Coordinates of C-alpha atoms in Angstrom, one line a residue:
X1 CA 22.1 -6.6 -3.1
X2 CA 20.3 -8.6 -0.4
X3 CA 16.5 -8.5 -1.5
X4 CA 14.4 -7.5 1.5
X5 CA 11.3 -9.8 1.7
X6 CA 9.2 -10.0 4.4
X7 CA 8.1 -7.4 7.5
X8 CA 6.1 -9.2 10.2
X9 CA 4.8 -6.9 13.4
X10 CA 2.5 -8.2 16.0
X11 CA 0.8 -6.6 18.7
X12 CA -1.4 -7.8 21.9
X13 CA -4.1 -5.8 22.7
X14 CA -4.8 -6.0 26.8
X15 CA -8.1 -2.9 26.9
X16 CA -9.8 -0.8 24.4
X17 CA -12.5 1.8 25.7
X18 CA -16.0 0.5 24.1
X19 CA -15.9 -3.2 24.0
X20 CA -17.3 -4.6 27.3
X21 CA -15.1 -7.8 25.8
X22 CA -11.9 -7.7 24.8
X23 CA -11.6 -6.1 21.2
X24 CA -10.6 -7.6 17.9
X25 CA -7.4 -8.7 16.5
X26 CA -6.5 -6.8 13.8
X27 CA -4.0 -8.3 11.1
X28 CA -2.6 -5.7 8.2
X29 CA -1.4 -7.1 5.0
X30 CA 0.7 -5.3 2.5
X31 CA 1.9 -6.9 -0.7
X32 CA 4.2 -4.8 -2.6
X33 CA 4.3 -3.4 -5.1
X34 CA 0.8 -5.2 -6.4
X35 CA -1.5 -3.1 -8.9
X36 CA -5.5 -3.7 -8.4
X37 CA -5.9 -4.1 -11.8
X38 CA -4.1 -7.8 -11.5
X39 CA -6.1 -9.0 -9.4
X40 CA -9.5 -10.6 -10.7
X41 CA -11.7 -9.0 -7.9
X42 CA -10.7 -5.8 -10.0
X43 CA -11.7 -7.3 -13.2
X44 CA -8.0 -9.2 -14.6
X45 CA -8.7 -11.8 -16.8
X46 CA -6.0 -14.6 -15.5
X47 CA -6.3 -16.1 -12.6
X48 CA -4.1 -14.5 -10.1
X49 CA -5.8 -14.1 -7.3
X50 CA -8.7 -16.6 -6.5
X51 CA -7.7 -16.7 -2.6
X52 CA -8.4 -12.7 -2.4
X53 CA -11.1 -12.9 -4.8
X54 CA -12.7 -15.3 -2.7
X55 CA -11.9 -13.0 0.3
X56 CA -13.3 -10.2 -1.4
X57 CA -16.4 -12.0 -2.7
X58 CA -17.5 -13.8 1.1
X59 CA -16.0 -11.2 3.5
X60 CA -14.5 -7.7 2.7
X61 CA -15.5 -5.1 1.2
X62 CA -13.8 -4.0 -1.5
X63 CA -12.7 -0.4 -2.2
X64 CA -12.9 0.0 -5.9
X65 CA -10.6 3.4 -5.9
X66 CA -7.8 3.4 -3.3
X67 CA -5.1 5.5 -4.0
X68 CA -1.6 5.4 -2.7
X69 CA 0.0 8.6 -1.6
X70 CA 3.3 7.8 -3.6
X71 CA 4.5 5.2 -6.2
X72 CA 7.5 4.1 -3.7
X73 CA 7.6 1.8 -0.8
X74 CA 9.2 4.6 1.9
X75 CA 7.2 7.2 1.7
X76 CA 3.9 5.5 0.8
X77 CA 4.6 2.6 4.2
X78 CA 5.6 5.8 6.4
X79 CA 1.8 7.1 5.3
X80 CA 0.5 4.2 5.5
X81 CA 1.4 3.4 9.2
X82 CA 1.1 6.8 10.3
X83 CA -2.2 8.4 8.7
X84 CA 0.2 10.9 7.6
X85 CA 0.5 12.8 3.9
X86 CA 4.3 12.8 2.1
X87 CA 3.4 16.4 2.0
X88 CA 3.3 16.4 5.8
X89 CA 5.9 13.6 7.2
X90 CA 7.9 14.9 4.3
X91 CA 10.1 11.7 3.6
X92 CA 10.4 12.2 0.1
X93 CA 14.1 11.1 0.0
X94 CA 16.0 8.1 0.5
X95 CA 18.3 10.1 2.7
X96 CA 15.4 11.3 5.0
X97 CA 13.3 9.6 7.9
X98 CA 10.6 10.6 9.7
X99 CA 11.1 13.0 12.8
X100 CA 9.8 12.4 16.6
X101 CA 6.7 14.2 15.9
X102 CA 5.8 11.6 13.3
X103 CA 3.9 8.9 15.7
X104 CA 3.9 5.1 14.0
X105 CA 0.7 2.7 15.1
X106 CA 3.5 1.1 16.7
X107 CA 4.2 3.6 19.1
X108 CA 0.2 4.2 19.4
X109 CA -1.0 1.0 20.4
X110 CA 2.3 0.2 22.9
X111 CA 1.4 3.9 24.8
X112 CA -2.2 2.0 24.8
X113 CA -0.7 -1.1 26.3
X114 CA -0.2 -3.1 23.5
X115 CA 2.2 -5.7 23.0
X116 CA 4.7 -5.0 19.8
X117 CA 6.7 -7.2 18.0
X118 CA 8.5 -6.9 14.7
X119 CA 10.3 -9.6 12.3
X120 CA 11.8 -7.8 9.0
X121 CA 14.6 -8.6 6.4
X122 CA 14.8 -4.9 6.2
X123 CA 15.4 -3.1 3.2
X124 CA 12.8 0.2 2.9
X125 CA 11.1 -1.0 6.3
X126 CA 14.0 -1.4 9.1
X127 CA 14.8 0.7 11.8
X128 CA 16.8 2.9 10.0
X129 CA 14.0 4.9 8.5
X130 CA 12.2 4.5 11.8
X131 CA 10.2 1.5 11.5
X132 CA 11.1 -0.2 14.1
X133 CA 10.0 2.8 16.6
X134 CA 7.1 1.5 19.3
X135 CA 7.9 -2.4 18.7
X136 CA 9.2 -4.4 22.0
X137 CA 11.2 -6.4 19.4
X138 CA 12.0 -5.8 16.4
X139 CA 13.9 -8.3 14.7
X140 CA 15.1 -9.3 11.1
X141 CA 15.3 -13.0 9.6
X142 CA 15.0 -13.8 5.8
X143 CA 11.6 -15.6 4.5
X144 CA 10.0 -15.6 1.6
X145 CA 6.1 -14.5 1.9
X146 CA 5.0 -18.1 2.1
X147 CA 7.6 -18.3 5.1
X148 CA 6.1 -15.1 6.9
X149 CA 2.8 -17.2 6.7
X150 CA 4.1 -20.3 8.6
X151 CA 5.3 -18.0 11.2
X152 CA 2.2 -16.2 11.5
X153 CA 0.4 -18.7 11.9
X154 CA 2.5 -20.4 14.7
X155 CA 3.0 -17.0 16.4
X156 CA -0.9 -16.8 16.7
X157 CA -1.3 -20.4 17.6
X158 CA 1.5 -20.4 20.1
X159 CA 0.9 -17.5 22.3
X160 CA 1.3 -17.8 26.4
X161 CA -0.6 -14.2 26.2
X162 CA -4.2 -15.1 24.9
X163 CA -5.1 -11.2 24.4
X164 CA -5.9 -9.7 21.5
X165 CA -2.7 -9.1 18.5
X166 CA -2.0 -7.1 15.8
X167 CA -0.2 -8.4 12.8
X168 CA 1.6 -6.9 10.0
X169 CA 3.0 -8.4 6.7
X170 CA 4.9 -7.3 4.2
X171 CA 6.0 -8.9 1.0
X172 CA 8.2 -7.5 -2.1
X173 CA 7.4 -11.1 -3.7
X174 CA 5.7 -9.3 -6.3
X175 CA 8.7 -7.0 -6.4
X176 CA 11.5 -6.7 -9.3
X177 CA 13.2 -9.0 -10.2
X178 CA 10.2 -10.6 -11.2
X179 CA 11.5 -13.8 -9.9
X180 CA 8.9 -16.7 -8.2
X181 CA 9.7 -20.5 -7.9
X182 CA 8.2 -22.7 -10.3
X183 CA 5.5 -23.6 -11.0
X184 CA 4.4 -19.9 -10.1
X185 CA 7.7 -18.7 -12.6
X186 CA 5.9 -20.0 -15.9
X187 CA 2.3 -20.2 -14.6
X188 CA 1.2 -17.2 -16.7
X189 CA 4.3 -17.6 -19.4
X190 CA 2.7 -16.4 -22.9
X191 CA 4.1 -17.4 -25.9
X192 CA 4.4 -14.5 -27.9
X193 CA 6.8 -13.5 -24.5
X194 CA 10.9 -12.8 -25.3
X195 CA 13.0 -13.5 -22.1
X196 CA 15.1 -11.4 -20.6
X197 CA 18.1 -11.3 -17.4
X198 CA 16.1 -8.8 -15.0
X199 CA 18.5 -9.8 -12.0
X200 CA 20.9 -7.0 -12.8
X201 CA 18.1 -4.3 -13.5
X202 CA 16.3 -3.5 -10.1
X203 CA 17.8 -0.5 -8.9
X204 CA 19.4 0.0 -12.0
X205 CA 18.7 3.8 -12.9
X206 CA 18.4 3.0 -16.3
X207 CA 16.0 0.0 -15.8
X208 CA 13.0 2.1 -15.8
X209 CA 14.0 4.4 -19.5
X210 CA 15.0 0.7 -20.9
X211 CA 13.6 0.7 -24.9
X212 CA 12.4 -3.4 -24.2
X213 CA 9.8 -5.1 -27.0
X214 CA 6.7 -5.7 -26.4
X215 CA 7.6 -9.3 -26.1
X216 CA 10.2 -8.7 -23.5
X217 CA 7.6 -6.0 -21.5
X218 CA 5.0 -8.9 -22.0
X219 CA 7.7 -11.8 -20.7
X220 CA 8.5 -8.8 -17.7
X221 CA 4.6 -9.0 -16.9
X222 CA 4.1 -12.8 -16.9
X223 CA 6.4 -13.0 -14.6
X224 CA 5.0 -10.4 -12.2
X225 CA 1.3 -12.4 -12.5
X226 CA 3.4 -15.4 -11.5
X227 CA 4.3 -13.8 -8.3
X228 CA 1.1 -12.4 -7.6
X229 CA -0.3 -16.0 -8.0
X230 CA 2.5 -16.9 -5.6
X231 CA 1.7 -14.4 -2.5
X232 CA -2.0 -15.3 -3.4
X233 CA -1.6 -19.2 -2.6
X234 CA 0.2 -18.2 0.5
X235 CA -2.8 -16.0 1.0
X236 CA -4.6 -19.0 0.7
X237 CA -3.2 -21.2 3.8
X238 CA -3.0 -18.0 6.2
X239 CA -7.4 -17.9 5.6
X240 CA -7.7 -21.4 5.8
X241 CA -5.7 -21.1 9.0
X242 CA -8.4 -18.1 10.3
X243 CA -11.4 -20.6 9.3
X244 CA -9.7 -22.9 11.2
X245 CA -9.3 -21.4 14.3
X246 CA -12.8 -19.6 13.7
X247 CA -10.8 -16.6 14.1
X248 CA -12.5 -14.0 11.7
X249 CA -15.4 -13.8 14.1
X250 CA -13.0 -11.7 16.2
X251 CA -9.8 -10.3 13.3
X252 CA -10.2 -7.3 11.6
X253 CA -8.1 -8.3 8.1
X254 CA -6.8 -5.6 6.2
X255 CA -5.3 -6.5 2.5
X256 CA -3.7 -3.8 0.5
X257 CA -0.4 -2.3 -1.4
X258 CA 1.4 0.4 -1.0
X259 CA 2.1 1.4 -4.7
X260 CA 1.4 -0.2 -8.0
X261 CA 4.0 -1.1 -11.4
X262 CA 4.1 0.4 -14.3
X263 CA 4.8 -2.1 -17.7
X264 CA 5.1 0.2 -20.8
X265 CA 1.5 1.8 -19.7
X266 CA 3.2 4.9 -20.3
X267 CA 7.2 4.2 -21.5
X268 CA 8.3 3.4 -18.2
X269 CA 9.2 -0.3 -16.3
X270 CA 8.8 -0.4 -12.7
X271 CA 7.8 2.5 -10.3
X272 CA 9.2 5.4 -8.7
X273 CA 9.1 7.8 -11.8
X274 CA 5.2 8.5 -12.2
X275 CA 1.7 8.9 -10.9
X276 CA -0.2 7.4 -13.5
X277 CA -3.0 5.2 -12.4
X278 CA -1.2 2.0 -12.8
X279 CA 1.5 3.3 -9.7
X280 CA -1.1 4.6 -7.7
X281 CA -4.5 2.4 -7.7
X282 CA -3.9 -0.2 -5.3
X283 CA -6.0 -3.2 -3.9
X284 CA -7.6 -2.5 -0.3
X285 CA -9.7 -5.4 1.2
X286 CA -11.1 -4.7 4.8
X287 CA -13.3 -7.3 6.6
X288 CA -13.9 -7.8 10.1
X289 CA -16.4 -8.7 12.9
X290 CA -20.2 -7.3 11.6
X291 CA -18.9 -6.2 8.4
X292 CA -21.0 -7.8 5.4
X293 CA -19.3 -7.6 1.5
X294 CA -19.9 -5.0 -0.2
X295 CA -18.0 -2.8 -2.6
X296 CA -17.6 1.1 -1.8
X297 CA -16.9 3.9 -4.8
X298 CA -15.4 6.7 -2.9
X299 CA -12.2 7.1 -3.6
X300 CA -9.9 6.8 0.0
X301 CA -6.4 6.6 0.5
X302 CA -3.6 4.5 2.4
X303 CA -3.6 7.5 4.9
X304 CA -7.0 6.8 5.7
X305 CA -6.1 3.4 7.7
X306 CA -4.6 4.1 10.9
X307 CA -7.3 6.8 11.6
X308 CA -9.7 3.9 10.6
X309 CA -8.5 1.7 13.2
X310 CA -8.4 4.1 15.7
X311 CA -11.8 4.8 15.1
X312 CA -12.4 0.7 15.5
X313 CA -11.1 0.4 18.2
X314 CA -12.3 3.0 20.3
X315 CA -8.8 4.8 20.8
X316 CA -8.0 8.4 21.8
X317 CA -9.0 10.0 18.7
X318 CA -7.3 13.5 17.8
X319 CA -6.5 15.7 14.5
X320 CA -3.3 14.8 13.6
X321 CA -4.3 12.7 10.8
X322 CA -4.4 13.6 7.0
X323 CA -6.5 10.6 6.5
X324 CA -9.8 10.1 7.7
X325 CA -11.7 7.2 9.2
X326 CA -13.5 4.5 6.9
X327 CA -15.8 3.1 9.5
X328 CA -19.0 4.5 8.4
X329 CA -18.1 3.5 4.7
X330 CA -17.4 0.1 5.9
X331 CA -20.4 0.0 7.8
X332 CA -22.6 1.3 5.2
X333 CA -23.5 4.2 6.8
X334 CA -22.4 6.4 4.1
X335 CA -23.5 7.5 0.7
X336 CA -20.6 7.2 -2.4
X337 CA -19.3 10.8 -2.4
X338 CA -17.9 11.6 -5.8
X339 CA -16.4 14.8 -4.7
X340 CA -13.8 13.1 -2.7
X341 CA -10.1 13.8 -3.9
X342 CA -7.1 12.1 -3.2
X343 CA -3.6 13.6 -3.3
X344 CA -0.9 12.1 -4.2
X345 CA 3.1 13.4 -4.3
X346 CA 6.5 12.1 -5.3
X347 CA 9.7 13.7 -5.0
X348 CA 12.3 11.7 -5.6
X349 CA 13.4 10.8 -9.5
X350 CA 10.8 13.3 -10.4
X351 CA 8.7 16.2 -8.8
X352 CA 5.0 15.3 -9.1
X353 CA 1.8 16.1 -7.6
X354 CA -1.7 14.1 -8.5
X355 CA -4.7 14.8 -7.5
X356 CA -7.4 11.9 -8.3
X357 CA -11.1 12.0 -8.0
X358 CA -14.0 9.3 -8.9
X359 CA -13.8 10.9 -12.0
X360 CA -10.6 12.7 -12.9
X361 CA -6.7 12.7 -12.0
X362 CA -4.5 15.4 -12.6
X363 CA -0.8 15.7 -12.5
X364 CA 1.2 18.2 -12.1
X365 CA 4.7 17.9 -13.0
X366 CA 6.1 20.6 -10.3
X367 CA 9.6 21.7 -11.8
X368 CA 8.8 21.1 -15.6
X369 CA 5.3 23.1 -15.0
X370 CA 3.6 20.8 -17.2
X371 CA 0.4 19.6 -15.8
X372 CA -2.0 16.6 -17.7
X373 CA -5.5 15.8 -17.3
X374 CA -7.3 12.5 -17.4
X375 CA -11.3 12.0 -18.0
X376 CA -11.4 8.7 -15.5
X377 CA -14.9 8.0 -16.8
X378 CA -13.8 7.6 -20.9
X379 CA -10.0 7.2 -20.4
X380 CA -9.3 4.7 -17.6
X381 CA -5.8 3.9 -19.2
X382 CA -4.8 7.3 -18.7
X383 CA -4.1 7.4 -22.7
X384 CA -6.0 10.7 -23.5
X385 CA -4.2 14.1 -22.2
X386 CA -6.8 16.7 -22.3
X387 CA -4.1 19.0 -21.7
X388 CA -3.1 18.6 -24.8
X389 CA -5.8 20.1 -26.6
X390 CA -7.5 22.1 -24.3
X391 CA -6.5 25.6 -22.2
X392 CA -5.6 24.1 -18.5
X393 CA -4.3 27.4 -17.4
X394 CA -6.6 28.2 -14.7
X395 CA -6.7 25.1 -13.6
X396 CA -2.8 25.1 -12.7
X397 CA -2.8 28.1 -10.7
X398 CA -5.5 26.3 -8.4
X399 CA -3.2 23.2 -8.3
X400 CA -0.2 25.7 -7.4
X401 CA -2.2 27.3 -4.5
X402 CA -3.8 24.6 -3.3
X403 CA 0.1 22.6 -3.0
X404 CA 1.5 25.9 -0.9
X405 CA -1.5 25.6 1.0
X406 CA -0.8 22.3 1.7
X407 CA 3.3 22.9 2.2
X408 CA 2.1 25.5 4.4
X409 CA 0.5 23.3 7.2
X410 CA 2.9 20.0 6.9
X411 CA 6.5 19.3 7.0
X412 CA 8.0 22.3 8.9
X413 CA 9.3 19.9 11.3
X414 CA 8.3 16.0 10.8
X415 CA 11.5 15.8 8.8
X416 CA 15.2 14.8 9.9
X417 CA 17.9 13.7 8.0
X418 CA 18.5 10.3 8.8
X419 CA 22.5 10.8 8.1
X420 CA 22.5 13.6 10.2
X421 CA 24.5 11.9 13.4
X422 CA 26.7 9.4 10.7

């Protein structure tokens, strides 16, 4: 199976209500599927990640809990670029795409006069599961991350419109199989590690219930810090361009994932079958003009972007949104609220619900009715079930109301089927 690797989508920017100037660029990065725990600017030992650690350390801020609103790459990117919970836009299923009333940032900025263009290799994020809605062009070429870079640069260099653009990247790099050029391949290699073929395994449905040693799970692991090293070095050259070109005085940057993966944390390989932490906590880096580093503790969520943005860039702002806006957290404007909770759903190999605080996650598995309990503060590994020993009764039937309240007010009609007219 072709492996889908890069998404690139641009946008010019020609007004934008506040600025008596013309606004900032705004460039969106998402590496997938990268878990914040492997990145040293979220405390990993190895060296992975000095270009964003640098990044986060001069420029962004760092949020220290973002959560994703699934552990897959469809429905988490279709929150992601909408502002939109899985709960609401309801693509939950591979056979399922978002309907018209689902508006993409796309198809915001190009009613705002923006200029859209899109290069993908497909995969999760093509056209068919409406990604490609809003974009002038949208067009698919295969690159590696490192590629995607090069053209981003040039795109941005090379312009005849000097206006403001808006860039998205995506990267499965870090993805299954595992699989960077050397040196990257054997940068981390340990040597207590057992090899093993992974080419055959992604997408295998047994890949993720494998029994592997802890030799092989470690070999598995290595290779995924070798390709976070790999996207990070790319990472590298695309801010050394923006020094360059003096372009952060006027880019809003924008670094995240849309989902973790799981090594043996809790018996599983890959994603797409939990909500533990290590599928959900995700990196998100935001800097941009009169932002100064800091690092904020309320938990937020992939959903929160777009209405972020918005907010930034002085758009038409309405209620649409699950998410919320950011701004005043990036600004620091606002205290850390601990009472913020993040929901999180997946519906696809499994029927799950999460629901994740500063301080707690839940989960609720929805058709076995078995629901676990986490103490965040004691038990960051998630190893603890307090569930287990304790009555959590009452605490389910406020989970179960509070998820039909919730399928109450979304997805009555965001959803098509997107082999409905094959």
């Amino acid at each position: 199976m072709k492996r889908p690797v890069c998404v690139l989508w641009f946008a010019a920017l020609s007004t934008c209500g506040a600025y008596d100037s013309e606004p900032p660029n705004v460039l969106l990065i998402s590496i997938d599927p990268l878990r914040a725990d492997r990145l040293g600017c979220y405390g990993y030992a190895r060296e992975t990640s000095p270009a964003l650690d640098r990044f986060a350390r001069e420029r962004a801020v760092r949020f220290e809990l973002a959560v994703a609103e699934s552990s897959w790459t469809l429905p988490s990117h279709v929150s992601l670029l909408t502002g939109l919970h899985p709960l609401t836009h309801g693509v939950d299923q591979p056979d399922l795409a978002p309907g018209d009333e689902v508006e993409f940032l796309a198809e915001t900025l190009r009613r705002e006069g923006y200029y859209c263009f899109g290069l993908t290799d497909g995969g999760w994020l093509s056209d068919t599961w409406g990604f490609g809605r809003g974009f002038h062009s949208f067009a698919t070429e295969d690159n590696t991350f490192s590629d995607c870079v090069q053209e981003a640069t040039e795109y941005i260099g090379h312009r005849e419109d000097k206006g403001p653009w808006f860039g998205f990247l995506h990267t499965y790099d870090v993805h299954c199989p595992y699989d960077p050029p050397e040196p990257w391949f054997s940068k981390f290699r340990s040597p207590e590690s057992e090899a093993i073929e992974v080419g055959g395994l992604c997408g295998n449905p047994h890949f993720n219930g494998m029994e592997l040693s802890p030799q092989q799970v470690a070999f598995l692991s290595d290779r995924y810090d070798g390709g976070v090293r790999w996207v990070d070095d790319a990472l590298a050259r695309l801010f050394a361009y923006l020094d360059a070109t003096n372009a952060w005085e006027d880019t809003i940057v924008i670094v995240l994932s849309d989902h973790g993966e799981e090594f043996y944390d809790h018996g599983q390989i890959g994603h797409e079958r939990t909500l533990y932490r290590e599928s959900l906590h995700v990196p998100l880096l935001i800097a941009g003009p009169g932002l100064e580093p800091r690092i904020v503790e309320t938990p937020v969520g992939l959903t929160d972007v777009v209405p972020t943005l918005v907010d930034w860039l002085d758009l038409e702002k309405h209620d649409r949104f699950d998410g919320r806006s950011l701004l005043d957290l990036l600004r620091g404007h606002a205290e850390y609220d601990p009472s913020v909770q993040r929901w999180s759903h997946l519906a696809w190999k499994s029927e799950l619900l999460s629901r994740t605080s500063a301080d707690e996650q839940v989960i609720l598995d929805i058709g076995g009715g078995r629901l676990q309990r986490f103490d965040l503060k004691s038990d960051r590994e998630e190893q603890r079930d307090l569930c287990a020993s304790g009555d959590c009764q009452g605490l389910m039937e406020r989970l179960e109301q509070e998820l039909s309240e919730r399928n109450r007010r979304g997805r009555s009609t965001y959803v098509i089927d997107k082999l409905r007219d094959e």
